[in-house]
Coordinates of C-alpha atoms and ligand atoms in Angstrom, one line a residue:
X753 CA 0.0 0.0 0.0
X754 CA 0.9 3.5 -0.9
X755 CA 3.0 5.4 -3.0
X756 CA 4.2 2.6 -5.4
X757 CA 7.9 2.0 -6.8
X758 CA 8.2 1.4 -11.1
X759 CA 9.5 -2.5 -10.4
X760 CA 6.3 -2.7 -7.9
X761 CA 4.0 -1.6 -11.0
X762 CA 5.1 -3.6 -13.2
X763 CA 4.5 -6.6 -10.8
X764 CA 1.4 -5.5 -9.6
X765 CA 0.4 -5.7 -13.5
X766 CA 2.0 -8.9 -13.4
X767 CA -0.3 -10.5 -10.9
X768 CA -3.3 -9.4 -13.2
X769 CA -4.5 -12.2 -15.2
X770 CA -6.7 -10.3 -17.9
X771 CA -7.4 -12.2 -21.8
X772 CA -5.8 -10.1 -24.4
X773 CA -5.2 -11.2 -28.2
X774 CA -2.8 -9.6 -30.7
X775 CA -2.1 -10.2 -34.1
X776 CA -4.0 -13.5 -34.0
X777 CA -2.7 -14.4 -30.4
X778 CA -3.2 -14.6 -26.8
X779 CA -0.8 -13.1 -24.8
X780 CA 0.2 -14.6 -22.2
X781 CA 2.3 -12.1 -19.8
X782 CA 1.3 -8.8 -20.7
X783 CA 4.5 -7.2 -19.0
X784 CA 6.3 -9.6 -21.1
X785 CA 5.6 -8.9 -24.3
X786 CA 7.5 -6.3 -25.9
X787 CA 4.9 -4.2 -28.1
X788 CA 2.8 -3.8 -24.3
X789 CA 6.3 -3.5 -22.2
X790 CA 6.9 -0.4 -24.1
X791 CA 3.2 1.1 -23.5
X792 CA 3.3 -0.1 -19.9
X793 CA 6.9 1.6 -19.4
X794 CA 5.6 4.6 -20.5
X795 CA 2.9 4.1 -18.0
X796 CA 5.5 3.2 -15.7
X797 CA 7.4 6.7 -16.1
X798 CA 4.8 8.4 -13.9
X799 CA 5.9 5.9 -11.1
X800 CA 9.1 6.0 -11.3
X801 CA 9.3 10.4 -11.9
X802 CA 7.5 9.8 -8.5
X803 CA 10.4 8.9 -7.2
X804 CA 12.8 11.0 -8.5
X805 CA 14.2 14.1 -6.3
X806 CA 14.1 16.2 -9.1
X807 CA 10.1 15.5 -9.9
X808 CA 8.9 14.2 -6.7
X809 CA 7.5 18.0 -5.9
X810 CA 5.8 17.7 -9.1
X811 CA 4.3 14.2 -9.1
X812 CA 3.3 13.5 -5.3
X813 CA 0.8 16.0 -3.6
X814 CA -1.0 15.0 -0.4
X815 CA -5.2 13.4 -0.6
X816 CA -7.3 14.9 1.8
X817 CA -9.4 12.1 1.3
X818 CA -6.7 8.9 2.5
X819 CA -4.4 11.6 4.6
X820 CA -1.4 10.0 2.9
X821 CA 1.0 11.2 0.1
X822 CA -0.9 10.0 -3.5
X823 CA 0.7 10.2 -6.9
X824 CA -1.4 13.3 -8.8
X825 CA -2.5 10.8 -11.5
X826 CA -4.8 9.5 -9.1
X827 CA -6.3 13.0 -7.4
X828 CA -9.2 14.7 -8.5
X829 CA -8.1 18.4 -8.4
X830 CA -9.2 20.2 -5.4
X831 CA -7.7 23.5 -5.5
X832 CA -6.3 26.1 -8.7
X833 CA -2.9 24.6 -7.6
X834 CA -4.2 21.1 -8.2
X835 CA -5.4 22.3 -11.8
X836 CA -2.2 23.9 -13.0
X837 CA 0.1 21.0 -11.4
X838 CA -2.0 18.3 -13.9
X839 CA -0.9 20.5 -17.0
X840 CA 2.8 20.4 -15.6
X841 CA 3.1 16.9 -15.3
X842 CA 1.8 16.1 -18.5
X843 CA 4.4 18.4 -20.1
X844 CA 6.7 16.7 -18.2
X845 CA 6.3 13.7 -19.0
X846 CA 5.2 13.6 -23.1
X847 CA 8.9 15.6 -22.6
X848 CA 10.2 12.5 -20.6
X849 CA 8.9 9.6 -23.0
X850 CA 8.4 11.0 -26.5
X851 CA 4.5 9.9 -26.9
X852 CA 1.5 9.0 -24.4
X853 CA 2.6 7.7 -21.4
X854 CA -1.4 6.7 -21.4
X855 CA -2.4 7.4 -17.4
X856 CA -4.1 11.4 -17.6
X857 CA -7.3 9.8 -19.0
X858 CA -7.9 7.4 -15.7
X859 CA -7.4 10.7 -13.8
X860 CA -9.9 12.6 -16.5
X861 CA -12.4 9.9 -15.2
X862 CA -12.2 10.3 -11.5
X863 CA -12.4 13.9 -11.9
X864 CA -15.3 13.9 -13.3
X865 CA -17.2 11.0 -11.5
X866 CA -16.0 13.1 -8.2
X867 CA -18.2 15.8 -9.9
X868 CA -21.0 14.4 -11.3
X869 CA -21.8 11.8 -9.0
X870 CA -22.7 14.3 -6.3
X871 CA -24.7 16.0 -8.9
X872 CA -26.3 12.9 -9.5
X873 CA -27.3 12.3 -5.7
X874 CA -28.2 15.9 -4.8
X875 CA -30.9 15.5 -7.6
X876 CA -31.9 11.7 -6.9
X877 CA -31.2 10.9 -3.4
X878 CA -29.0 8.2 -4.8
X879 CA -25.4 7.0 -3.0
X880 CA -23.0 7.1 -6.2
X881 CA -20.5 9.4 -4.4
X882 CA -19.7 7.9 -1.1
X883 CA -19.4 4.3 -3.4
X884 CA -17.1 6.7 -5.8
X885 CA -15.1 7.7 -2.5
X886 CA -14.4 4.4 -1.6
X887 CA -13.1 3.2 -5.3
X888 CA -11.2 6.4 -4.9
X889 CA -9.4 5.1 -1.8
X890 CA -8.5 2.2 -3.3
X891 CA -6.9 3.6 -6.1
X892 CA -4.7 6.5 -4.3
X893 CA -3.9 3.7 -1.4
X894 CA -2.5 1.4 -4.2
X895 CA -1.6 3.8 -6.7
X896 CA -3.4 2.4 -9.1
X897 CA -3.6 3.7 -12.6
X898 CA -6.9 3.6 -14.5
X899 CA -8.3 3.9 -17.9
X900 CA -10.8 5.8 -19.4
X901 CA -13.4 3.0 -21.3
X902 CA -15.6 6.2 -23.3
X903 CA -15.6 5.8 -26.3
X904 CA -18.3 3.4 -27.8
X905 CA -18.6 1.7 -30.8
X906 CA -21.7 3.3 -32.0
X907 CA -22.0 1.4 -35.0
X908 CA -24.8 3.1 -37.2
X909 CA -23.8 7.1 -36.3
X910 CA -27.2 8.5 -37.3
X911 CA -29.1 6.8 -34.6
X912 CA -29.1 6.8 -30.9
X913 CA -28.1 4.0 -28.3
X914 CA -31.6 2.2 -28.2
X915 CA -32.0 3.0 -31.6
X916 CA -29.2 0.7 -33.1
X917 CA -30.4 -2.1 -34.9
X918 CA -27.7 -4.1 -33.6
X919 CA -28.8 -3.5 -29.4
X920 CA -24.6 -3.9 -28.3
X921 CA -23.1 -0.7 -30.3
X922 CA -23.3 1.1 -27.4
X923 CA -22.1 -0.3 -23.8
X924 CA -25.4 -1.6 -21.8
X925 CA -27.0 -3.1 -19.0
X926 CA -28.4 -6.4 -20.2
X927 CA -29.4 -7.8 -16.6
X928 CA -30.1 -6.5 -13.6
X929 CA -29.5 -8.3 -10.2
X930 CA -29.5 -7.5 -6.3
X931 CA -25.7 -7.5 -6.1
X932 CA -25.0 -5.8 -9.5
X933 CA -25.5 -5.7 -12.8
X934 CA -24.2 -7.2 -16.5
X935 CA -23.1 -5.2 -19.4
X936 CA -22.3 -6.2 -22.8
X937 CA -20.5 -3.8 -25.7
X938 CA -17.5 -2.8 -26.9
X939 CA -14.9 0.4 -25.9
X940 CA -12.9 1.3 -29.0
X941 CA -9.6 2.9 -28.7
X942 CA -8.5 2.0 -25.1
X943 CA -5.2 3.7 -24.9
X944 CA -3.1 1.4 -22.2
X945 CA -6.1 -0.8 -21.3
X946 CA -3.6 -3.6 -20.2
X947 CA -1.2 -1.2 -18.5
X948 CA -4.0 -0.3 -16.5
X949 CA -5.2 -2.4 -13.0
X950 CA -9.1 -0.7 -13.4
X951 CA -11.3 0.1 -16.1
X952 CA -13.4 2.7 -15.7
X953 CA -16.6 3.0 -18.1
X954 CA -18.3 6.0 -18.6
X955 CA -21.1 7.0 -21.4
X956 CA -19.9 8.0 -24.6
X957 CA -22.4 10.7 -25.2
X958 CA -25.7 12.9 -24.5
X959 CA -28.4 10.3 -24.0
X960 CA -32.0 11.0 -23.6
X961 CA -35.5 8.7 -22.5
X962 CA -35.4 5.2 -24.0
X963 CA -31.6 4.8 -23.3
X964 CA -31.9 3.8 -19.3
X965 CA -29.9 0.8 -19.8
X966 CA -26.8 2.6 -21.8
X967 CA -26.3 5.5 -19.1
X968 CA -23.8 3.8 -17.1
X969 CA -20.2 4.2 -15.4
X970 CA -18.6 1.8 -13.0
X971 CA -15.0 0.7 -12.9
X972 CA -14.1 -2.9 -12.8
X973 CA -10.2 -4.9 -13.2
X974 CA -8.8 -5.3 -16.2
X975 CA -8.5 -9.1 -16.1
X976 CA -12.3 -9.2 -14.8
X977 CA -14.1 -12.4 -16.1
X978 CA -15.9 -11.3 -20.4
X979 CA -13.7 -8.4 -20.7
X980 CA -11.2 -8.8 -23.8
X981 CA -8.6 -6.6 -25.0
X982 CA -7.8 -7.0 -28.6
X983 CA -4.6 -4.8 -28.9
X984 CA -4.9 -2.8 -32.1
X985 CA -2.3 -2.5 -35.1
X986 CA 0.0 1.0 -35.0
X987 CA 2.3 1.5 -37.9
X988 CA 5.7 0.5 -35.9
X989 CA 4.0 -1.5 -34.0
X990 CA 6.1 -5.0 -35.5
X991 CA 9.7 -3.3 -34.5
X992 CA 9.0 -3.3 -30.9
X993 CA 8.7 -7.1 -31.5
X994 CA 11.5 -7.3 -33.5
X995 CA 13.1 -5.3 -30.7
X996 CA 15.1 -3.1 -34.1
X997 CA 14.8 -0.1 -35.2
X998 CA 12.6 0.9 -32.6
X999 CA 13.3 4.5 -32.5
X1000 CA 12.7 5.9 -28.9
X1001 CA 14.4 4.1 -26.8
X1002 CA 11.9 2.5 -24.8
X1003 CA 8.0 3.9 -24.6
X1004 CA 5.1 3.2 -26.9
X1005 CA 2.0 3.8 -27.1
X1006 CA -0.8 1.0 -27.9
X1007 CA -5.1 1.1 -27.5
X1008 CA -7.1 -2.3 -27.5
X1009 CA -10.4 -2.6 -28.8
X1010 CA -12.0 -3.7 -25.2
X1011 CA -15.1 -6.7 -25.3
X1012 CA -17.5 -6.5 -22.4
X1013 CA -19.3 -9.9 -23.0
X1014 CA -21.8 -9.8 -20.3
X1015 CA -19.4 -8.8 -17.6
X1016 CA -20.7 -8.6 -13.9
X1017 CA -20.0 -5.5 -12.3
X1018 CA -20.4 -5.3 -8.4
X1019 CA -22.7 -3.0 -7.2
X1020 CA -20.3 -1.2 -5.2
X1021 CA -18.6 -0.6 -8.0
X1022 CA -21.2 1.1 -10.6
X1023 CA -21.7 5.1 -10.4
X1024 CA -24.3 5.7 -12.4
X1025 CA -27.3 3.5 -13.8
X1026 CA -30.0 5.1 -15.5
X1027 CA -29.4 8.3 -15.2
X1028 CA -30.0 9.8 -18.6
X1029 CA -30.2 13.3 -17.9
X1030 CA -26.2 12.9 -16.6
X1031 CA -25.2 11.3 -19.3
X1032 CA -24.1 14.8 -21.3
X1033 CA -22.2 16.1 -17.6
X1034 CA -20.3 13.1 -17.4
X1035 CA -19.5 13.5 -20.7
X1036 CA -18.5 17.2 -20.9
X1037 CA -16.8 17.1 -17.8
X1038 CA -14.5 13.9 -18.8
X1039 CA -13.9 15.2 -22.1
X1040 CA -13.0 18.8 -21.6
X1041 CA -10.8 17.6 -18.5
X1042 CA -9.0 14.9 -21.4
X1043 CA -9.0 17.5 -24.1
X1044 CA -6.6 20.0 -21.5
X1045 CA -4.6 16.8 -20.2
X1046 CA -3.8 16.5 -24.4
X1047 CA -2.7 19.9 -24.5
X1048 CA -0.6 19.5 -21.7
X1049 CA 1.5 15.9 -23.2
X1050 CA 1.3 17.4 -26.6
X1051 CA 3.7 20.7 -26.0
X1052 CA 5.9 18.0 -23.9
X1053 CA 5.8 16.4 -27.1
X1054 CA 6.7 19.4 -29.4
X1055 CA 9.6 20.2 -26.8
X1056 CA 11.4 16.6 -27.7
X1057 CA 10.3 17.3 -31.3
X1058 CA 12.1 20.4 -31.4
X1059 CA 15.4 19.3 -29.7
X1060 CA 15.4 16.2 -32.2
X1061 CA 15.3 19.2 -35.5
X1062 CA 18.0 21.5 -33.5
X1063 CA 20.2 18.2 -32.8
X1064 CA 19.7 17.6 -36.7
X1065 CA 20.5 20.7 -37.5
X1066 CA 23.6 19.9 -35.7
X1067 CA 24.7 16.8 -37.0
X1068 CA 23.8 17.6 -40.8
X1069 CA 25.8 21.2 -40.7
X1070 CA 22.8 23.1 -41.2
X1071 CA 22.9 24.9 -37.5
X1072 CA 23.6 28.4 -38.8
X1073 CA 20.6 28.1 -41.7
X1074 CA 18.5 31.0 -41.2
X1075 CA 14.9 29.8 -42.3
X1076 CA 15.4 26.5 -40.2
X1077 CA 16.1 28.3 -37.1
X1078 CA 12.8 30.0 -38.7
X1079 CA 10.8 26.7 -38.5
X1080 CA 12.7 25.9 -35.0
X1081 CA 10.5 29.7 -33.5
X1082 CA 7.4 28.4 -35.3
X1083 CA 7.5 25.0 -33.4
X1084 CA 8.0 26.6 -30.3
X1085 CA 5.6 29.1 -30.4
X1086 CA 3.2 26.6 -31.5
X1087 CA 4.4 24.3 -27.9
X1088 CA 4.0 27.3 -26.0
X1089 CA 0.3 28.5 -27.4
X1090 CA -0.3 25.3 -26.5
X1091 CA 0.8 25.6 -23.3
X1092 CA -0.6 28.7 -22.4
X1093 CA -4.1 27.7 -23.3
X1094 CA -4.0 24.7 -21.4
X1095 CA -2.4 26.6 -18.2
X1096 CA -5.2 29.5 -18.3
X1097 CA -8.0 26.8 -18.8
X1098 CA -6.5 25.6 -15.0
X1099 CA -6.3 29.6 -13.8
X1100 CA -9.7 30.2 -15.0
X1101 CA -11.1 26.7 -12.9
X1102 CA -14.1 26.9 -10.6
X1103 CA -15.0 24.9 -7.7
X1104 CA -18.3 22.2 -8.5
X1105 CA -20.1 21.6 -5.4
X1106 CA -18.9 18.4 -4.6
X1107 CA -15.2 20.3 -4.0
X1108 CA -13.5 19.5 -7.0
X1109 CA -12.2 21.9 -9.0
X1110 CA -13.3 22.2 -13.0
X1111 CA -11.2 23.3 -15.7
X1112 CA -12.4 25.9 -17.9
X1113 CA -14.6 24.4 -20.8
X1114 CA -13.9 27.0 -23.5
X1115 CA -10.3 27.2 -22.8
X1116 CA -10.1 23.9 -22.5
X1117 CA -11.9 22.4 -26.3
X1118 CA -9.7 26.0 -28.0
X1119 CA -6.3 24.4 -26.9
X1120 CA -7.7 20.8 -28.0
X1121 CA -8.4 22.5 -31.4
X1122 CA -5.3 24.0 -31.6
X1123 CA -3.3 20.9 -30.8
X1124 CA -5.1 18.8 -33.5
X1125 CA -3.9 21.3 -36.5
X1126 CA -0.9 22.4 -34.5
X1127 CA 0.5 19.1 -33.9
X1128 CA 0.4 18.4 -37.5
X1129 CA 2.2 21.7 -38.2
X1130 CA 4.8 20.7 -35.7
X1131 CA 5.4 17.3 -36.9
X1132 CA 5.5 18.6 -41.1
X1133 CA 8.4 21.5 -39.7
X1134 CA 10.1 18.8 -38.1
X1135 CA 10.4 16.6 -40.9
X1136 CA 11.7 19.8 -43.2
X1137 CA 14.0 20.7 -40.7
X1138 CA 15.8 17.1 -40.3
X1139 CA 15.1 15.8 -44.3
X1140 CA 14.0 12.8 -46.5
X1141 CA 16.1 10.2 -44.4
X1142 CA 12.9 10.2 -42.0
X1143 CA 10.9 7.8 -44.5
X1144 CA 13.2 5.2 -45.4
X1145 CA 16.3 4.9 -44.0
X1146 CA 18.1 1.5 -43.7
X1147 CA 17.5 -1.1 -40.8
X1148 CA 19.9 -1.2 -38.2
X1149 CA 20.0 -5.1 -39.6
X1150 CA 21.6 -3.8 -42.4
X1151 CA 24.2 -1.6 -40.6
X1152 CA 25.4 -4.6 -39.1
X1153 CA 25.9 -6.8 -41.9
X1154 CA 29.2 -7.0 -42.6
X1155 CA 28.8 -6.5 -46.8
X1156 CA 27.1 -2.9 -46.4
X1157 CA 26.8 -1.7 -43.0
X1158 CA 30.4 0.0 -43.9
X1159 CA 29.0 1.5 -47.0
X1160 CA 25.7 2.4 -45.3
X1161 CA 27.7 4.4 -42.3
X1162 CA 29.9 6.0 -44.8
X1163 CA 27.2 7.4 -46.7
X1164 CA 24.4 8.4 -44.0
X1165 CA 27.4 10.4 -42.5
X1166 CA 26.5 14.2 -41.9
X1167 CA 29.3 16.4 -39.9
X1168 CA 32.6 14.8 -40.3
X1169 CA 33.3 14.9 -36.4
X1170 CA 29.4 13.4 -35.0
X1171 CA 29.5 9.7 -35.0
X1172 CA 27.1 8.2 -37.5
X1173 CA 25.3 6.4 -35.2
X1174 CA 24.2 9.0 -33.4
X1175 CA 22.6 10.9 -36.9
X1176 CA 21.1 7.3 -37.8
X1177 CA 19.6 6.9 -34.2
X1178 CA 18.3 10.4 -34.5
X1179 CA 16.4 9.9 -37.9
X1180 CA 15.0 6.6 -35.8
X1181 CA 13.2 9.4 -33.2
X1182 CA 12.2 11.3 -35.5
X1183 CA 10.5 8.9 -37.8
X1184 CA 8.9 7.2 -34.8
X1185 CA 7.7 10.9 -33.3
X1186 CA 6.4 11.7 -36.8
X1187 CA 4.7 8.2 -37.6
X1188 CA 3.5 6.7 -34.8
X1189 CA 0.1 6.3 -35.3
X1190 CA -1.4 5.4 -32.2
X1191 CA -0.1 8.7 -31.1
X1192 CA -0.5 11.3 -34.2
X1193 CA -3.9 10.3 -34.6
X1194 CA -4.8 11.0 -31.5
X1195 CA -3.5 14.8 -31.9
X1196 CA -7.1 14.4 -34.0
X1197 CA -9.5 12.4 -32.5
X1198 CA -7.9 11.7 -28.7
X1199 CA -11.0 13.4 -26.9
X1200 CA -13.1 13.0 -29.2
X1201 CA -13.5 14.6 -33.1
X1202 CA -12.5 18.4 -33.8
X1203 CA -15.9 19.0 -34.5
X1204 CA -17.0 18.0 -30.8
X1205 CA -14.4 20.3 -29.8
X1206 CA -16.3 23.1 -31.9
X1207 CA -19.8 22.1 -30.8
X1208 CA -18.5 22.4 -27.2
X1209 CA -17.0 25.8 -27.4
X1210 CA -20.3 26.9 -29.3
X1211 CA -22.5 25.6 -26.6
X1212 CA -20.1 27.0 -23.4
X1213 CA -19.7 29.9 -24.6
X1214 CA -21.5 32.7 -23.8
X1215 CA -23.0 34.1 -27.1
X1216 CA -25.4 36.9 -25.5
X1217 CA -22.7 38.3 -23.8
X1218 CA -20.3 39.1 -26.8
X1219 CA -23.8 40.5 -29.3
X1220 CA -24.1 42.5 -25.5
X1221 CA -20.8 44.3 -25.9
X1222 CA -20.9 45.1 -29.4
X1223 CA -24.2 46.5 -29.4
X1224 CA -22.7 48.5 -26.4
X1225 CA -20.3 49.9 -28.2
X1226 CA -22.5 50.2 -32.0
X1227 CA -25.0 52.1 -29.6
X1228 CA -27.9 49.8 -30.3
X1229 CA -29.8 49.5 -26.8
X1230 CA -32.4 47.2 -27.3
X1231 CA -33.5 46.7 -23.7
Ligands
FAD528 C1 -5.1 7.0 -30.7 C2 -6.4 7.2 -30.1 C3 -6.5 7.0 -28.7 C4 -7.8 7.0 -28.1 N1 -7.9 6.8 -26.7 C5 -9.1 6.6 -26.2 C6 -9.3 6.2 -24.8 O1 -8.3 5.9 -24.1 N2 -10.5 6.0 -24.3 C7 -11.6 6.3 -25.1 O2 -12.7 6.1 -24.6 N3 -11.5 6.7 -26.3 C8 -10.3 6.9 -26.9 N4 -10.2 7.4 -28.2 C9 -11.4 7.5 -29.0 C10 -11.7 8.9 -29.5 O3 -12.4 9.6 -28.4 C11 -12.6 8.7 -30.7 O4 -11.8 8.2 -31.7 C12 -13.3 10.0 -31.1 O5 -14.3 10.3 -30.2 C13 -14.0 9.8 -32.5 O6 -14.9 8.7 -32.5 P1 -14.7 7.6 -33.6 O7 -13.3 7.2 -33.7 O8 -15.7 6.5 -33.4 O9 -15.1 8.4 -35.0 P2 -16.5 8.6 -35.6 O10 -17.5 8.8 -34.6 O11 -16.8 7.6 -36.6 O12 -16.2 10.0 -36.3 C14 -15.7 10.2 -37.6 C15 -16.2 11.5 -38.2 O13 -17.6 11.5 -38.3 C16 -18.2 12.6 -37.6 N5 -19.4 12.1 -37.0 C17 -19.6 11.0 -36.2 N6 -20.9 10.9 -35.8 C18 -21.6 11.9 -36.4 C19 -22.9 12.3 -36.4 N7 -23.9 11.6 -35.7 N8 -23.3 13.4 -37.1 C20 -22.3 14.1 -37.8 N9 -21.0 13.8 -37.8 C21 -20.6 12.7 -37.1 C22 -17.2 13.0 -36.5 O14 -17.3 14.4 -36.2 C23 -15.9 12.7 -37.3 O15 -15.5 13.8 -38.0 C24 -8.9 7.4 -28.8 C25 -8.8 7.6 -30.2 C26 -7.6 7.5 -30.8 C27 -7.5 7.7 -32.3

């Protein structure tokens, strides 16, 4: 119990038992396997920052709730301070491991069940939040990291959850019983579902009369009996099984398709059942905290982005080349718009009744917004600055063959006095920050789709109060 070491992670996640299939198989050891180590050490960064002098101040904060030290991944903001320190350590840490190190959307969850389940009970005289309270013991006494089972399948778009002529495209209560209930459906997307000890469910959308049975959120284990992660395919997915050419020199990023076939969840364990008319709160309030938390890995992101192009710069002899230092400003403006957006949607936070503190929602969906073109921006800048080698340059198999690897390390050389290898390994970061695609296309859809973004800002922002100043000033008074 407590504050948990990196080697105690990874063995906690080794006693964990869940059934996951990839590329035809069943894995066996999760922590074992090479394309899931590398998600899970990513994971496994915000344990081990934890206990680094240099980031402890940053990563540790103290719960009111347990009295004890708790890692911030698993505490519900409770104060401005609380806010801002969530967009620092994501910074900190996409600058640490080079793409998602996958634990800010467990945290998105419990800060918005810590909201919306006391919504939920003020209105209905239900008990979700002291039930939520006690899940959210567990998880800060046994620093547990979480994920964030949203997104549904939702098969035909155009129609609703009880509308689907297929009942399962959304996740949904197919029996009810006196200890709990069963759900069937499908989570798409579940970004480090098997680095994760609990998953927590929450609707994917506004629901309305008719869809009772689909307005749920609990959170159950990972290896709990019906659930099935099928790990999906990312493009460089096959090197980290290779173990060559990997690129970075040690995190990934992966996100199963998870199977609920009719799981049981305990009834201590669900937070909301039924409730329709929550079903948008829980939504906006998970989504606009996860669309701020991508904001913050994103810049941390751009940061390692930039210092590979610089470090190119270096190694090909093009350091003093004035419209590449040009693209180096327009990258790190871009990081630090970013930034700023995410850090004023924490400054401009408000207190919910249940004591949690909310990020603002306008600030919040603008920085996603700008971090899905941005990103893009960021990423085509850094491939001008460091050149064509990023597509297709020869396996490190190839270096070491003894009939070309000479030729190969005589002709990839840039400055005469930087070691080849260290251009070639570069190229390898650059291709993996640029190509990954469990990570870039989530710059787009992680969150939700830019046009949910939109729709948000359009619907939390307040309209009459902008027409208000302008026909202020055009001298209109209409009142
Ligand atoms: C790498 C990655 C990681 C992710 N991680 C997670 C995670 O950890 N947990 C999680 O729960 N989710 C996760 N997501 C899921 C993410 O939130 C969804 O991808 C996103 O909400 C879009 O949903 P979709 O992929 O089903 O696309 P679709 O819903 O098919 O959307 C495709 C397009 O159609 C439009 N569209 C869809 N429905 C309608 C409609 N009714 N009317 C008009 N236009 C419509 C959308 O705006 C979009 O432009 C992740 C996604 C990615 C790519």
């Amino acid at each position: 119990m407590g504050l948990k070491t990196k080697e105690e992670y990874i063995e906690s996640l080794r006693q964990m038992k869940p059934t996951a299939y990839m590329f035809g198989e069943k894995i066996t050891s999760v922590v074992d396997n090479p394309r899931l180590r590398a998600g899970i050490e990513a994971t496994a960064a915000t344990y081990e920052l934890a206990e680094m002098d240099e980031y402890r101040d940053l990563m540790v904060t103290h719960s009111p709730l347990i009295n004890e030290a708790v890692n911030r991944f698993t505490l519900p903001p409770g104060s401005i301070e609380d806010l801002v320190a969530r967009v620092k350590i994501n910074r900190t840490l996409g600058n640490w491991v080079g793409t998602c190190h996958q634990r800010c959307t467990g945290l998105d969850c419990l800060s918005a069940l810590s909201i919306v389940t006391y919504d939920m009970d003020q209105k209905h005289g239900t008990h979700y939040f002291e039930r939520f309270k006690e899940f959210l013991k567990h998880v800060q006494k046994n620093d547990l990291t979480c994920n964030a089972g949203v997104t549904d399948v939702k098969g035909d778009r155009s129609l609703g959850p009880h509308e689907q002529a297929d009942k399962d495209m959304y996740l949904h209560v197919v029996e009810r019983r006196d200890d709990g209930i069963v759900v069937r459906g499908a989570k798409a997307h579940q970004t480090g579902s098997l680095s994760s000890h609990e998953i927590i469910v929450l609707p994917t959308r506004a629901m309305r009369k008719g869809d009772e049975d689909y307005a749920v959120a609990f959170a159950i284990p990972n290896d709990t009996p019906g659930l099935i992660h099928v790990v999906g395919r990312s493009s460089l997915d096959s090197r980290e099984l290779d173990g060559c050419d990997i690129g970075n020199i040690r995190y990934s990023k992966y996100c199963p398709t998870v199977i609920f076939d009719d799981v049981f969840v305990p009834r201590e364990r669900i937070f909301m059942c039924g409730a329709v008319e929550f079903a948008v709160d829980m939504v906006v309030k998970f989504s606009s905290y996860h669309r701020q938390s991508h904001g913050g890995c994103k810049y941390g992101k751009i940061d390692c982005m930039t210092g590979a192009a610089l470090t190119m710069m270096d190694y090909s002899g093009t350091g003093k080349a004035g419209h590449l230092k040009q693209k180096i400003i327009d990258m790190i403006h871009r990081a630090e718009t970013l930034y700023g957006c995410s850090l004023a949607a924490s400054y401009e936070g408000k207190k919910q009744p249940s004591g949690t503190y909310f990020i603002d929602t306008v600030l919040a969906n603008a920085s996603k917004i700008h971090e899905g073109k941005e990103m893009a921006e960021a990423i085509r800048l850094m491939v001008d600055v460091c050149g064509g080698y990023v597509a297709d340059l020869p396996s490190d198999k190839d270096l070491d063959n003894p009939e070309v690897g000479h030729l190969i390390k005589k002709y990839l050389r840039g400055k005469e006095q930087v070691p080849v290898e260290n251009r070639i390994k570069m190229f390898r970061l650059v291709e993996k920050m640029a190509l990954e695609s469990a990570d870039t296309i989530s710059d787009i859809h992680g969150g939700g789709s830019p046009e949910a973004h939109r729709v948000t800002i359009l619907r939390e922002t307040d309209l009459e109060a902008k027409k208000k100043a302008a026909k202020r000033l055009a001298g209109i008074d209409e009142d």
